[in-house]
Short mmCIF file of C-alpha atoms in Angstrom, two decimals:
data_model
loop_
_atom_site.label_atom_id
_atom_site.label_comp_id
_atom_site.label_asym_id
_atom_site.label_seq_id
_atom_site.Cartn_x
_atom_site.Cartn_y
_atom_site.Cartn_z
CA UNK Z 1 -12.59 -29.23 -41.96
CA UNK Z 2 -14.04 -32.47 -40.67
CA UNK Z 3 -14.11 -33.88 -43.78
CA UNK Z 4 -10.31 -33.21 -44.27
CA UNK Z 5 -9.71 -34.48 -40.89
CA UNK Z 6 -11.40 -37.65 -41.65
CA UNK Z 7 -9.56 -37.91 -44.93
CA UNK Z 8 -6.52 -37.08 -43.06
CA UNK Z 9 -7.47 -39.97 -40.17
CA UNK Z 10 -7.94 -42.42 -42.91
CA UNK Z 11 -4.97 -42.19 -44.66
CA UNK Z 12 -2.87 -42.10 -41.75
CA UNK Z 13 -4.74 -45.40 -40.70
CA UNK Z 14 -3.86 -46.54 -43.99
CA UNK Z 15 -0.39 -45.69 -43.95
CA UNK Z 16 0.43 -46.62 -40.36
CA UNK Z 17 -0.64 -50.18 -41.05
CA UNK Z 18 1.14 -50.62 -44.25
CA UNK Z 19 4.24 -49.45 -42.32
CA UNK Z 20 3.29 -51.51 -39.22
CA UNK Z 21 2.94 -54.58 -41.80
CA UNK Z 22 6.07 -53.74 -43.21
CA UNK Z 23 8.25 -53.16 -39.84
CA UNK Z 24 6.60 -56.40 -38.58
CA UNK Z 25 7.48 -58.32 -41.13
CA UNK Z 26 11.34 -56.54 -41.09
CA UNK Z 27 11.47 -57.36 -37.45
CA UNK Z 28 10.17 -60.88 -37.50
CA UNK Z 29 6.82 -59.94 -35.99
CA UNK Z 30 3.29 -60.76 -36.73
CA UNK Z 31 0.64 -58.57 -38.47
CA UNK Z 32 -1.35 -57.46 -35.20
CA UNK Z 33 2.17 -56.68 -33.16
CA UNK Z 34 3.63 -54.92 -35.96
CA UNK Z 35 0.35 -52.79 -36.52
CA UNK Z 36 0.56 -52.13 -32.57
CA UNK Z 37 4.14 -51.07 -32.64
CA UNK Z 38 3.40 -48.46 -35.49
CA UNK Z 39 0.57 -47.54 -33.77
CA UNK Z 40 2.63 -46.57 -30.51
CA UNK Z 41 5.13 -44.80 -32.36
CA UNK Z 42 2.69 -42.50 -33.86
CA UNK Z 43 1.06 -42.10 -30.62
CA UNK Z 44 4.60 -40.76 -29.14
CA UNK Z 45 5.20 -38.65 -32.37
CA UNK Z 46 1.73 -37.30 -31.76
CA UNK Z 47 2.51 -36.41 -28.00
CA UNK Z 48 5.81 -34.83 -28.92
CA UNK Z 49 4.02 -32.89 -31.66
CA UNK Z 50 1.70 -31.42 -29.39
CA UNK Z 51 3.99 -30.86 -26.58
CA UNK Z 52 6.07 -29.14 -29.14
CA UNK Z 53 3.11 -27.13 -30.20
CA UNK Z 54 2.13 -26.30 -26.25
CA UNK Z 55 5.84 -25.14 -25.64
CA UNK Z 56 5.41 -22.70 -28.39
CA UNK Z 57 4.61 -18.86 -27.46
CA UNK Z 58 1.52 -17.79 -28.29
CA UNK Z 59 -0.12 -14.56 -28.83
CA UNK Z 60 -1.68 -14.65 -24.95
CA UNK Z 61 1.71 -15.02 -23.69
CA UNK Z 62 3.21 -11.85 -25.81
CA UNK Z 63 0.25 -10.09 -23.55
CA UNK Z 64 1.19 -11.38 -20.21
CA UNK Z 65 4.44 -10.52 -20.85
CA UNK Z 66 3.46 -6.86 -22.30
CA UNK Z 67 1.26 -6.74 -18.79
CA UNK Z 68 3.97 -7.86 -16.57
CA UNK Z 69 6.24 -5.39 -18.17
CA UNK Z 70 4.28 -2.45 -17.89
CA UNK Z 71 3.26 -3.28 -14.34
CA UNK Z 72 6.85 -3.26 -13.26
CA UNK Z 73 7.95 -0.36 -15.18
CA UNK Z 74 5.13 1.56 -12.84
CA UNK Z 75 5.94 -0.18 -10.11
CA UNK Z 76 9.38 0.62 -9.97
CA UNK Z 77 8.71 4.09 -10.61
CA UNK Z 78 6.15 4.37 -7.70
CA UNK Z 79 8.53 2.44 -5.53
CA UNK Z 80 11.51 4.82 -6.19
CA UNK Z 81 9.10 7.58 -4.38
CA UNK Z 82 9.62 6.16 -1.16
CA UNK Z 83 5.96 6.56 -0.48
CA UNK Z 84 3.36 3.94 -0.34
CA UNK Z 85 0.77 3.16 -2.95
CA UNK Z 86 -1.89 0.47 -4.07
CA UNK Z 87 -2.13 -1.52 -6.52
CA UNK Z 88 -6.09 -2.52 -7.73
CA UNK Z 89 -4.99 -5.52 -9.28
CA UNK Z 90 -8.79 -6.49 -11.10
CA UNK Z 91 -7.21 -10.08 -12.68
CA UNK Z 92 -6.20 -11.26 -9.11
CA UNK Z 93 -9.20 -9.45 -7.35
CA UNK Z 94 -6.63 -7.99 -4.55
CA UNK Z 95 -6.04 -4.41 -3.14
CA UNK Z 96 -2.15 -4.50 -2.25
CA UNK Z 97 -0.41 -1.93 -0.28
CA UNK Z 98 3.20 -1.68 -1.60
CA UNK Z 99 6.21 0.49 -0.45
CA UNK Z 100 9.37 0.09 -1.81
CA UNK Z 101 9.29 -2.98 -3.35
CA UNK Z 102 7.53 -4.38 -0.30
CA UNK Z 103 3.86 -5.77 -0.06
CA UNK Z 104 3.05 -4.47 3.04
CA UNK Z 105 -0.68 -5.97 3.12
CA UNK Z 106 -3.19 -7.83 0.53
CA UNK Z 107 -6.63 -7.16 0.86
CA UNK Z 108 -8.67 -9.88 -1.14
CA UNK Z 109 -11.48 -8.66 -3.05
CA UNK Z 110 -14.73 -11.03 -2.87
CA UNK Z 111 -17.08 -9.09 -5.25
CA UNK Z 112 -15.79 -7.36 -8.35
CA UNK Z 113 -17.41 -5.18 -10.84
CA UNK Z 114 -15.84 -2.62 -13.54
CA UNK Z 115 -17.37 -0.81 -16.24
CA UNK Z 116 -15.90 0.65 -18.84
CA UNK Z 117 -12.58 -1.54 -19.80
CA UNK Z 118 -12.08 -1.98 -23.18
CA UNK Z 119 -11.06 -5.17 -25.13
CA UNK Z 120 -7.51 -5.55 -25.67
CA UNK Z 121 -7.69 -6.33 -29.16
CA UNK Z 122 -3.60 -7.92 -29.30
CA UNK Z 123 -0.88 -6.55 -30.70
CA UNK Z 124 1.24 -3.49 -29.17
CA UNK Z 125 -0.63 -1.64 -26.51
CA UNK Z 126 0.55 1.49 -24.40
CA UNK Z 127 1.53 0.56 -21.05
CA UNK Z 128 -0.65 3.05 -19.22
CA UNK Z 129 -3.27 1.30 -20.73
CA UNK Z 130 -2.13 -2.12 -19.17
CA UNK Z 131 -0.76 -0.55 -15.81
CA UNK Z 132 -2.67 2.83 -15.25
CA UNK Z 133 -1.13 5.19 -12.29
CA UNK Z 134 -3.99 7.35 -10.65
CA UNK Z 135 -4.07 9.62 -7.68
CA UNK Z 136 -6.72 9.91 -5.21
CA UNK Z 137 -8.07 12.98 -5.30
CA UNK Z 138 -11.22 12.79 -2.44
CA UNK Z 139 -12.60 9.97 -0.27
CA UNK Z 140 -16.03 10.43 0.46
CA UNK Z 141 -16.97 12.03 3.97
CA UNK Z 142 -13.46 12.48 4.48
CA UNK Z 143 -13.33 14.05 8.19
CA UNK Z 144 -10.61 16.51 7.04
CA UNK Z 145 -13.04 18.29 4.82
CA UNK Z 146 -15.28 19.49 7.54
CA UNK Z 147 -12.80 21.06 10.41
CA UNK Z 148 -13.78 21.02 13.95
CA UNK Z 149 -16.73 23.47 14.30
CA UNK Z 150 -15.88 26.11 17.18
CA UNK Z 151 -19.08 24.41 19.04
CA UNK Z 152 -17.16 20.98 18.97
CA UNK Z 153 -14.18 22.50 20.36
CA UNK Z 154 -15.70 23.83 23.31
CA UNK Z 155 -17.69 20.38 23.55
CA UNK Z 156 -14.37 18.73 23.61
CA UNK Z 157 -12.99 20.75 26.57
CA UNK Z 158 -14.92 18.84 28.88
CA UNK Z 159 -16.80 15.88 27.23
CA UNK Z 160 -14.60 12.83 26.51
CA UNK Z 161 -17.42 11.62 24.10
CA UNK Z 162 -17.05 14.76 21.81
CA UNK Z 163 -16.17 14.64 18.10
CA UNK Z 164 -13.02 15.69 18.31
CA UNK Z 165 -11.78 12.83 21.00
CA UNK Z 166 -13.44 10.10 19.21
CA UNK Z 167 -12.24 8.94 15.95
CA UNK Z 168 -14.11 9.88 12.85
CA UNK Z 169 -16.54 7.42 11.42
CA UNK Z 170 -16.02 5.60 8.92
CA UNK Z 171 -19.10 5.41 6.38
CA UNK Z 172 -20.30 1.82 5.42
CA UNK Z 173 -20.14 2.57 1.65
CA UNK Z 174 -18.08 5.57 -0.10
CA UNK Z 175 -17.11 6.46 -3.34
CA UNK Z 176 -13.27 7.27 -4.16
CA UNK Z 177 -12.72 9.84 -6.70
CA UNK Z 178 -9.25 10.37 -8.66
CA UNK Z 179 -7.87 13.45 -10.73
CA UNK Z 180 -8.49 11.22 -13.73
CA UNK Z 181 -11.81 9.89 -14.82
CA UNK Z 182 -12.09 6.78 -12.75
CA UNK Z 183 -14.40 6.41 -9.83
CA UNK Z 184 -14.29 3.52 -7.33
CA UNK Z 185 -16.95 2.50 -4.98
CA UNK Z 186 -16.13 0.60 -1.76
CA UNK Z 187 -18.73 -1.06 -0.07
CA UNK Z 188 -19.00 -2.88 3.40
CA UNK Z 189 -20.58 -6.58 2.59
CA UNK Z 190 -20.81 -9.88 4.44
CA UNK Z 191 -20.18 -12.83 2.62
CA UNK Z 192 -23.52 -13.33 0.49
CA UNK Z 193 -24.57 -17.13 0.17
CA UNK Z 194 -27.01 -18.86 -1.77
CA UNK Z 195 -30.39 -16.93 -1.96
CA UNK Z 196 -28.56 -13.81 -0.52
CA UNK Z 197 -25.70 -13.96 -3.24
CA UNK Z 198 -28.41 -13.88 -6.03
CA UNK Z 199 -30.26 -10.89 -3.77
CA UNK Z 200 -26.99 -8.80 -3.74
CA UNK Z 201 -26.19 -9.42 -7.53
CA UNK Z 202 -29.66 -7.99 -8.51
CA UNK Z 203 -29.15 -5.18 -6.08
CA UNK Z 204 -25.59 -4.27 -7.75
CA UNK Z 205 -27.15 -4.79 -10.91
CA UNK Z 206 -29.91 -2.38 -10.60
CA UNK Z 207 -27.45 -0.07 -8.54
CA UNK Z 208 -25.50 -0.03 -11.97
CA UNK Z 209 -28.54 0.19 -14.19
CA UNK Z 210 -29.00 3.44 -12.34
CA UNK Z 211 -25.78 4.92 -12.59
CA UNK Z 212 -24.97 4.15 -8.87
CA UNK Z 213 -21.60 2.76 -9.38
CA UNK Z 214 -19.49 6.02 -10.19
CA UNK Z 215 -21.65 7.48 -12.85
CA UNK Z 216 -21.02 11.10 -14.07
CA UNK Z 217 -18.52 11.89 -16.39
CA UNK Z 218 -16.41 8.95 -15.26
CA UNK Z 219 -15.15 6.46 -17.94
CA UNK Z 220 -13.85 3.84 -15.98
CA UNK Z 221 -16.35 2.81 -13.20
CA UNK Z 222 -15.23 0.15 -10.56
CA UNK Z 223 -17.17 -1.30 -7.27
CA UNK Z 224 -15.38 -3.37 -4.95
CA UNK Z 225 -17.23 -5.29 -2.03
CA UNK Z 226 -14.96 -6.07 1.00
CA UNK Z 227 -15.18 -7.48 3.85
CA UNK Z 228 -16.50 -4.68 6.47
CA UNK Z 229 -13.63 -4.76 8.79
CA UNK Z 230 -11.18 -4.39 5.50
CA UNK Z 231 -13.58 -1.70 4.05
CA UNK Z 232 -13.23 0.65 7.30
CA UNK Z 233 -9.44 0.10 7.33
CA UNK Z 234 -9.08 1.03 3.70
CA UNK Z 235 -10.98 4.09 4.15
CA UNK Z 236 -8.47 4.96 7.22
CA UNK Z 237 -5.54 4.43 5.33
CA UNK Z 238 -6.38 6.56 2.47
CA UNK Z 239 -4.86 10.14 1.69
CA UNK Z 240 -5.67 12.27 -0.96
CA UNK Z 241 -2.66 12.35 -3.37
CA UNK Z 242 -2.01 8.96 -2.76
CA UNK Z 243 -1.29 7.02 -5.92
CA UNK Z 244 -3.20 3.64 -7.40
CA UNK Z 245 -1.75 1.43 -9.89
CA UNK Z 246 -4.66 -0.01 -11.57
CA UNK Z 247 -4.21 -3.52 -13.20
CA UNK Z 248 -6.97 -4.73 -15.92
CA UNK Z 249 -7.76 -8.11 -16.23
CA UNK Z 250 -6.02 -10.25 -19.00
CA UNK Z 251 -7.92 -9.35 -22.21
CA UNK Z 252 -9.22 -5.81 -21.36
CA UNK Z 253 -7.28 -2.75 -21.15
CA UNK Z 254 -7.98 0.93 -19.49
CA UNK Z 255 -9.30 3.51 -21.60
CA UNK Z 256 -7.84 7.10 -21.72
CA UNK Z 257 -8.64 8.31 -18.53
CA UNK Z 258 -5.46 10.65 -17.96
CA UNK Z 259 -3.32 8.29 -16.73
CA UNK Z 260 -0.41 9.78 -14.81
CA UNK Z 261 3.14 9.12 -16.42
CA UNK Z 262 5.43 7.25 -13.82
CA UNK Z 263 6.59 9.51 -10.91
CA UNK Z 264 10.13 10.69 -10.63
CA UNK Z 265 12.27 8.52 -8.13
CA UNK Z 266 12.72 10.62 -4.75
CA UNK Z 267 15.99 10.64 -3.15
CA UNK Z 268 16.30 8.63 0.34
CA UNK Z 269 15.85 10.62 3.19
CA UNK Z 270 19.60 10.56 4.72
CA UNK Z 271 19.71 8.25 7.53
CA UNK Z 272 20.82 9.53 10.53
CA UNK Z 273 23.85 7.55 12.04
CA UNK Z 274 24.10 6.43 15.99
CA UNK Z 275 26.04 9.44 17.64
CA UNK Z 276 29.61 8.29 18.35
CA UNK Z 277 30.60 7.22 21.39
CA UNK Z 278 33.66 8.51 23.67
CA UNK Z 279 36.50 6.17 23.22
CA UNK Z 280 36.49 4.17 26.58
CA UNK Z 281 39.91 5.46 28.90
CA UNK Z 282 42.02 2.63 29.96
CA UNK Z 283 41.90 1.89 33.40
CA UNK Z 284 45.46 3.58 34.24
CA UNK Z 285 44.14 7.00 32.96
CA UNK Z 286 41.00 7.02 34.76
CA UNK Z 287 41.61 10.57 36.81
CA UNK Z 288 43.77 12.51 34.85
CA UNK Z 289 42.13 15.32 33.37
CA UNK Z 290 43.95 15.48 29.91
CA UNK Z 291 46.54 13.54 28.01
CA UNK Z 292 49.96 14.58 28.69
CA UNK Z 293 51.17 16.33 25.43
CA UNK Z 294 54.14 15.39 23.65
CA UNK Z 295 57.43 17.33 24.56
CA UNK Z 296 57.62 20.71 23.22
CA UNK Z 297 60.03 20.99 20.43
CA UNK Z 298 61.23 24.30 18.94
CA UNK Z 299 59.20 25.14 15.82
CA UNK Z 300 60.73 23.06 12.83
CA UNK Z 301 62.39 20.67 15.07
CA UNK Z 302 60.10 17.70 13.94
CA UNK Z 303 59.92 18.87 10.40
CA UNK Z 304 56.55 20.01 10.03
CA UNK Z 305 57.05 23.66 11.44
CA UNK Z 306 53.64 23.75 13.20
CA UNK Z 307 53.08 24.95 16.76
CA UNK Z 308 51.67 22.34 19.16
CA UNK Z 309 49.03 23.47 20.92
CA UNK Z 310 49.19 22.98 24.81
CA UNK Z 311 46.40 23.84 27.10
CA UNK Z 312 47.37 25.38 30.34
CA UNK Z 313 48.50 22.92 33.39
CA UNK Z 314 46.14 24.86 35.63
CA UNK Z 315 43.18 24.77 33.84
CA UNK Z 316 40.33 22.17 34.94
CA UNK Z 317 38.85 20.07 32.01
CA UNK Z 318 35.65 21.36 30.39
CA UNK Z 319 32.65 19.72 32.53
CA UNK Z 320 30.52 17.24 30.30
CA UNK Z 321 27.04 18.61 29.91
CA UNK Z 322 24.81 17.25 32.45
CA UNK Z 323 22.06 14.64 31.24
CA UNK Z 324 18.82 16.37 31.66
CA UNK Z 325 16.33 14.39 33.78
CA UNK Z 326 13.80 15.03 31.36
CA UNK Z 327 14.23 15.81 27.65
CA UNK Z 328 11.91 18.83 26.01
CA UNK Z 329 10.69 17.89 22.98
CA UNK Z 330 10.31 20.53 20.00
CA UNK Z 331 6.89 21.66 18.66
CA UNK Z 332 4.91 18.55 17.67
CA UNK Z 333 3.98 15.09 19.38
CA UNK Z 334 0.94 13.39 20.09
CA UNK K 1 -59.52 -9.82 -18.38
CA UNK K 2 -57.75 -12.36 -15.70
CA UNK K 3 -56.03 -14.29 -18.77
CA UNK K 4 -54.69 -10.38 -20.11
CA UNK K 5 -53.55 -9.56 -16.94
CA UNK K 6 -51.51 -13.12 -16.72
CA UNK K 7 -50.01 -12.42 -20.26
CA UNK K 8 -48.76 -9.19 -18.59
CA UNK K 9 -47.16 -10.60 -16.10
CA UNK K 10 -45.81 -13.40 -18.19
CA UNK K 11 -44.38 -11.02 -20.46
CA UNK K 12 -43.00 -8.68 -17.94
CA UNK K 13 -41.48 -11.95 -16.31
CA UNK K 14 -39.98 -12.51 -19.36
CA UNK K 15 -38.19 -9.29 -19.66
CA UNK K 16 -37.03 -8.96 -16.45
CA UNK K 17 -35.20 -12.71 -17.28
CA UNK K 18 -34.29 -11.24 -20.08
CA UNK K 19 -32.56 -8.27 -19.13
CA UNK K 20 -30.92 -10.22 -16.11
CA UNK K 21 -29.61 -12.77 -18.19
CA UNK K 22 -27.80 -10.67 -20.62
CA UNK K 23 -26.32 -8.85 -17.74
CA UNK K 24 -24.90 -11.78 -15.95
CA UNK K 25 -23.80 -13.10 -19.47
CA UNK K 26 -22.11 -10.26 -20.21
CA UNK K 27 -20.39 -10.16 -17.01
CA UNK K 28 -19.29 -13.67 -16.52
CA UNK K 29 -18.27 -14.30 -20.38
CA UNK K 30 -14.98 -15.49 -19.99
CA UNK K 31 -11.92 -13.97 -21.85
CA UNK K 32 -10.75 -16.82 -24.38
CA UNK K 33 -7.02 -16.64 -24.66
CA UNK K 34 -5.42 -16.02 -27.71
CA UNK K 35 -3.62 -19.32 -28.40
CA UNK K 36 -2.67 -18.70 -32.11
CA UNK K 37 1.32 -19.42 -32.02
CA UNK K 38 3.95 -15.96 -32.31
CA UNK K 39 5.73 -15.20 -35.66
CA UNK K 40 9.52 -14.80 -35.52
CA UNK K 41 9.15 -11.22 -34.61
CA UNK K 42 6.45 -11.81 -32.05
CA UNK K 43 9.07 -14.28 -30.35
CA UNK K 44 11.56 -11.70 -30.47
CA UNK K 45 9.59 -9.25 -28.64
CA UNK K 46 8.70 -11.45 -26.14
CA UNK K 47 11.97 -12.41 -25.14
CA UNK K 48 12.56 -8.42 -24.97
CA UNK K 49 9.87 -7.92 -22.67
CA UNK K 50 10.88 -11.13 -20.66
CA UNK K 51 14.40 -9.91 -20.07
CA UNK K 52 13.10 -6.03 -19.61
CA UNK K 53 10.82 -7.59 -16.86
CA UNK K 54 13.78 -9.55 -15.08
CA UNK K 55 15.84 -6.76 -14.72
CA UNK K 56 12.99 -4.52 -13.39
CA UNK K 57 12.19 -6.90 -10.91
CA UNK K 58 15.89 -7.30 -9.56
CA UNK K 59 15.63 -3.04 -9.56
CA UNK K 60 12.44 -3.59 -7.16
CA UNK K 61 14.03 -5.71 -4.91
CA UNK K 62 16.82 -3.37 -4.65
CA UNK K 63 14.68 -1.00 -3.20
CA UNK K 64 13.45 -2.91 -0.27
CA UNK K 65 15.40 -3.02 2.97
CA UNK K 66 17.90 -5.54 3.66
CA UNK K 67 17.04 -8.56 5.69
CA UNK K 68 19.57 -8.17 8.29
CA UNK K 69 18.13 -5.04 9.79
CA UNK K 70 15.80 -4.31 12.21
CA UNK K 71 12.88 -2.12 11.01
CA UNK K 72 9.42 -0.94 11.92
CA UNK K 73 6.51 -1.13 9.71
CA UNK K 74 3.14 0.80 10.90
CA UNK K 75 0.09 0.04 9.40
CA UNK K 76 -2.31 3.30 9.53
CA UNK K 77 -5.27 1.37 8.71
CA UNK K 78 -5.35 -1.36 11.16
CA UNK K 79 -3.58 0.76 13.60
CA UNK K 80 -0.73 -1.69 14.24
CA UNK K 81 2.89 -1.62 14.41
CA UNK K 82 4.94 -4.20 13.63
CA UNK K 83 8.90 -4.79 14.44
CA UNK K 84 10.88 -6.90 12.09
CA UNK K 85 14.30 -8.42 12.95
CA UNK K 86 16.32 -10.41 10.33
CA UNK K 87 13.03 -10.64 8.07
CA UNK K 88 11.21 -12.06 10.88
CA UNK K 89 7.97 -10.44 12.73
CA UNK K 90 9.17 -9.99 16.24
CA UNK K 91 6.58 -7.81 17.60
CA UNK K 92 2.94 -6.83 16.75
CA UNK K 93 1.75 -4.31 18.79
CA UNK K 94 -1.39 -2.21 18.59
CA UNK K 95 -1.12 1.73 18.34
CA UNK K 96 -2.59 4.72 17.38
CA UNK K 97 -2.28 6.79 14.39
CA UNK K 98 -3.83 10.24 13.06
CA UNK K 99 -7.21 10.84 12.70
CA UNK K 100 -6.90 12.72 9.70
CA UNK K 101 -9.42 15.27 11.22
CA UNK K 102 -8.95 19.50 10.21
CA UNK K 103 -8.56 22.05 12.83
CA UNK K 104 -8.58 25.56 11.72
CA UNK K 105 -7.57 29.08 13.74
CA UNK K 106 -9.83 31.58 12.23
CA UNK K 107 -8.14 33.95 14.20
CA UNK K 108 -4.63 33.86 12.81
CA UNK K 109 -6.08 31.80 9.49
CA UNK K 110 -3.89 28.51 10.43
CA UNK K 111 -4.82 25.15 9.65
CA UNK K 112 -3.97 21.79 10.78
CA UNK K 113 -4.35 18.35 9.12
CA UNK K 114 -3.98 15.24 11.74
CA UNK K 115 -2.61 12.73 9.40
CA UNK K 116 0.13 10.29 10.32
CA UNK K 117 2.72 10.85 7.44
CA UNK K 118 3.11 7.87 4.86
CA UNK K 119 6.42 6.55 3.73
CA UNK K 120 10.10 5.58 4.60
CA UNK K 121 11.25 7.58 7.73
CA UNK K 122 14.08 6.76 10.31
CA UNK K 123 14.50 7.46 14.17
CA UNK K 124 16.19 10.66 14.18
CA UNK K 125 16.29 10.65 18.29
CA UNK K 126 15.32 8.63 21.39
CA UNK K 127 14.48 10.62 24.38
CA UNK K 128 13.92 8.95 27.61
CA UNK K 129 11.06 10.90 30.01
CA UNK K 130 10.31 13.34 27.31
CA UNK K 131 8.41 16.37 28.15
CA UNK K 132 6.14 17.48 25.52
CA UNK K 133 6.24 21.41 24.68
CA UNK K 134 2.11 21.60 23.80
CA UNK K 135 1.92 23.40 20.45
CA UNK K 136 -0.84 26.08 19.51
CA UNK K 137 -3.38 23.70 18.25
CA UNK K 138 -3.42 21.31 21.46
CA UNK K 139 -5.04 24.59 23.19
CA UNK K 140 -7.01 25.79 20.09
CA UNK K 141 -8.74 21.82 20.24
CA UNK K 142 -10.03 22.53 23.62
CA UNK K 143 -11.10 25.72 23.52
CA UNK K 144 -8.16 27.26 25.58
CA UNK K 145 -6.32 30.45 25.13
CA UNK K 146 -2.66 29.97 23.80
CA UNK K 147 -0.65 30.91 26.66
CA UNK K 148 2.98 33.08 26.42
CA UNK K 149 5.00 31.17 28.56
CA UNK K 150 6.65 28.42 27.80
CA UNK K 151 6.19 26.73 31.35
CA UNK K 152 2.70 27.07 30.50
CA UNK K 153 3.17 24.42 27.59
CA UNK K 154 4.79 21.71 29.18
CA UNK K 155 3.35 18.23 29.67
CA UNK K 156 5.67 16.44 31.19
CA UNK K 157 3.83 12.93 31.57
CA UNK K 158 1.54 13.36 28.30
CA UNK K 159 4.24 10.96 25.92
CA UNK K 160 4.64 8.06 28.27
CA UNK K 161 8.34 7.10 29.62
CA UNK K 162 9.97 7.19 25.94
CA UNK K 163 9.68 9.06 22.70
CA UNK K 164 11.36 8.45 19.53
CA UNK K 165 11.62 11.14 16.98
CA UNK K 166 10.64 10.54 13.40
CA UNK K 167 11.40 13.86 12.35
CA UNK K 168 9.27 16.91 11.08
CA UNK K 169 7.94 16.66 14.84
CA UNK K 170 6.31 13.35 14.64
CA UNK K 171 7.07 10.93 17.48
CA UNK K 172 6.69 7.44 18.30
CA UNK K 173 5.26 7.94 22.34
CA UNK K 174 3.42 6.44 24.86
CA UNK K 175 0.08 7.70 26.25
CA UNK K 176 -1.95 8.44 29.11
CA UNK K 177 -5.19 6.95 27.10
CA UNK K 178 -4.30 3.40 26.69
CA UNK K 179 -7.99 2.34 25.79
CA UNK K 180 -7.90 4.64 22.98
CA UNK K 181 -5.25 2.27 21.75
CA UNK K 182 -5.98 1.17 18.39
CA UNK K 183 -8.02 3.89 17.59
CA UNK K 184 -7.37 6.35 14.89
CA UNK K 185 -7.18 9.76 17.21
CA UNK K 186 -4.01 11.14 17.30
CA UNK K 187 -2.66 14.37 15.99
CA UNK K 188 -0.17 12.56 13.65
CA UNK K 189 2.26 10.64 16.01
CA UNK K 190 2.48 7.33 16.74
CA UNK K 191 0.89 6.14 20.22
CA UNK K 192 1.98 2.94 22.10
CA UNK K 193 1.30 0.87 25.06
CA UNK K 194 3.61 1.35 27.86
CA UNK K 195 5.27 -2.69 27.27
CA UNK K 196 5.38 -2.08 23.48
CA UNK K 197 6.80 1.08 23.84
CA UNK K 198 9.71 0.02 26.11
CA UNK K 199 10.24 -3.19 23.87
CA UNK K 200 10.70 -0.94 20.82
CA UNK K 201 12.62 2.01 22.62
CA UNK K 202 15.35 -1.13 23.76
CA UNK K 203 15.56 -2.53 20.25
CA UNK K 204 15.59 0.42 17.94
CA UNK K 205 18.69 2.56 17.41
CA UNK K 206 18.96 5.79 15.95
CA UNK K 207 19.04 5.53 12.11
CA UNK K 208 16.20 2.39 12.48
CA UNK K 209 14.05 2.83 9.20
CA UNK K 210 10.26 2.84 9.83
CA UNK K 211 7.59 2.45 6.89
CA UNK K 212 4.54 3.89 7.33
CA UNK K 213 1.36 2.93 5.20
#
């Protein structure tokens, strides 16, 4: 290859020199100037050729487009459910809360470890492998799994620090399992620097060797080390059956973990309208109990054949209901 | 003997460094982009994919609320309520949301989970001076017998000065327990401090969208 390039270069140089001499003579320039002009033309030509090659789409571009289309297809379906979902973007190291096409919150993932992804070999890849929809089954230590005991209920009656009064404690490290063969482990970790960074890496590496990252029958295990406050907030925000969209990094794809098909769109809840206000009466009409009816004509006189309803003149108008001082609310609240 | 020990130590160290190096390299190996140019079929597929992505992008944008509206956003993880007007955040308030706890009534075999629901909601009604009719769980939770008379269920001050109904018994309302704001402690409703509650109550109308995540 090198030899071929060398030959090409030498040939090019000779060709360039010859052309330069000819062109220089033709334009009445000196030998040196002609060669310089020709070299400049060649340099421009080479730059144009390089730019053209760079502009030409590559297989990497196709893969990016496939990923983008797969992500958007899943996102449109998830957004149409009108419920929030999380996007675990392993390429950008970001956890995004999305709802109806809006990004509600972004949580950066400083440290990320993934096991079980497959290299994308190029060519056609199914959408679920590039943007997989999974749904949360359980979060470790979920308070809903342990209903309050009768003792805790009794304690709560007189102790304001009892279990049912304080918010449930959030574990520092927790595992999220999904209805698919994928597990996410979230750890609250301070940002490690220098030696502690090496220590943190060794710790996580040994944890993975021990199968600490999710193990079992899981095909994909992901370990997220988040800022301690963010780890707690993520835990609190998670509900069972919440959908996640997992986006593998460029060059990788998800194995078949049982990804869900895109969910069906959900119709919007009916938006209640502001109750119509009664039209304001003109100043002159104030105090008049009811509108004066049109003159009573015999049936058929105006051509419609109907009988107009005339309220009895002595009957007082119905009183509007009194606004309650305090409104009672239905079952629910707090 | 000493030489042998040193030899073993060196061998062990070498092994550890090798394994660590392998793991590190495996993790940090960069993915090399495939820069081979596409053929005609590939270019056509790329064009189709780009067109499809653009149309999907438009559909996604169409689902978001119109910027010229007032809407509320509730972040259950951080216990924050945001109010937006014309796409700009005009209020950021600390609130309290559902604890996620469960309560069981062993006698009647009932179970409640105190979650704040997630998704898109609308303000369905606005109530000044709301009176809370305490449901059964409110008594069970504190170990009290469930009363039979309605009058014994009424709690006139518990919900604060205003309540805004989200449907299904969930409300945005005030609280007597101001120091618990910012905690995931409620039975599913969203509690706000007095001042923020008044601001929100004044600004929202029936039909104002509320997005909870």
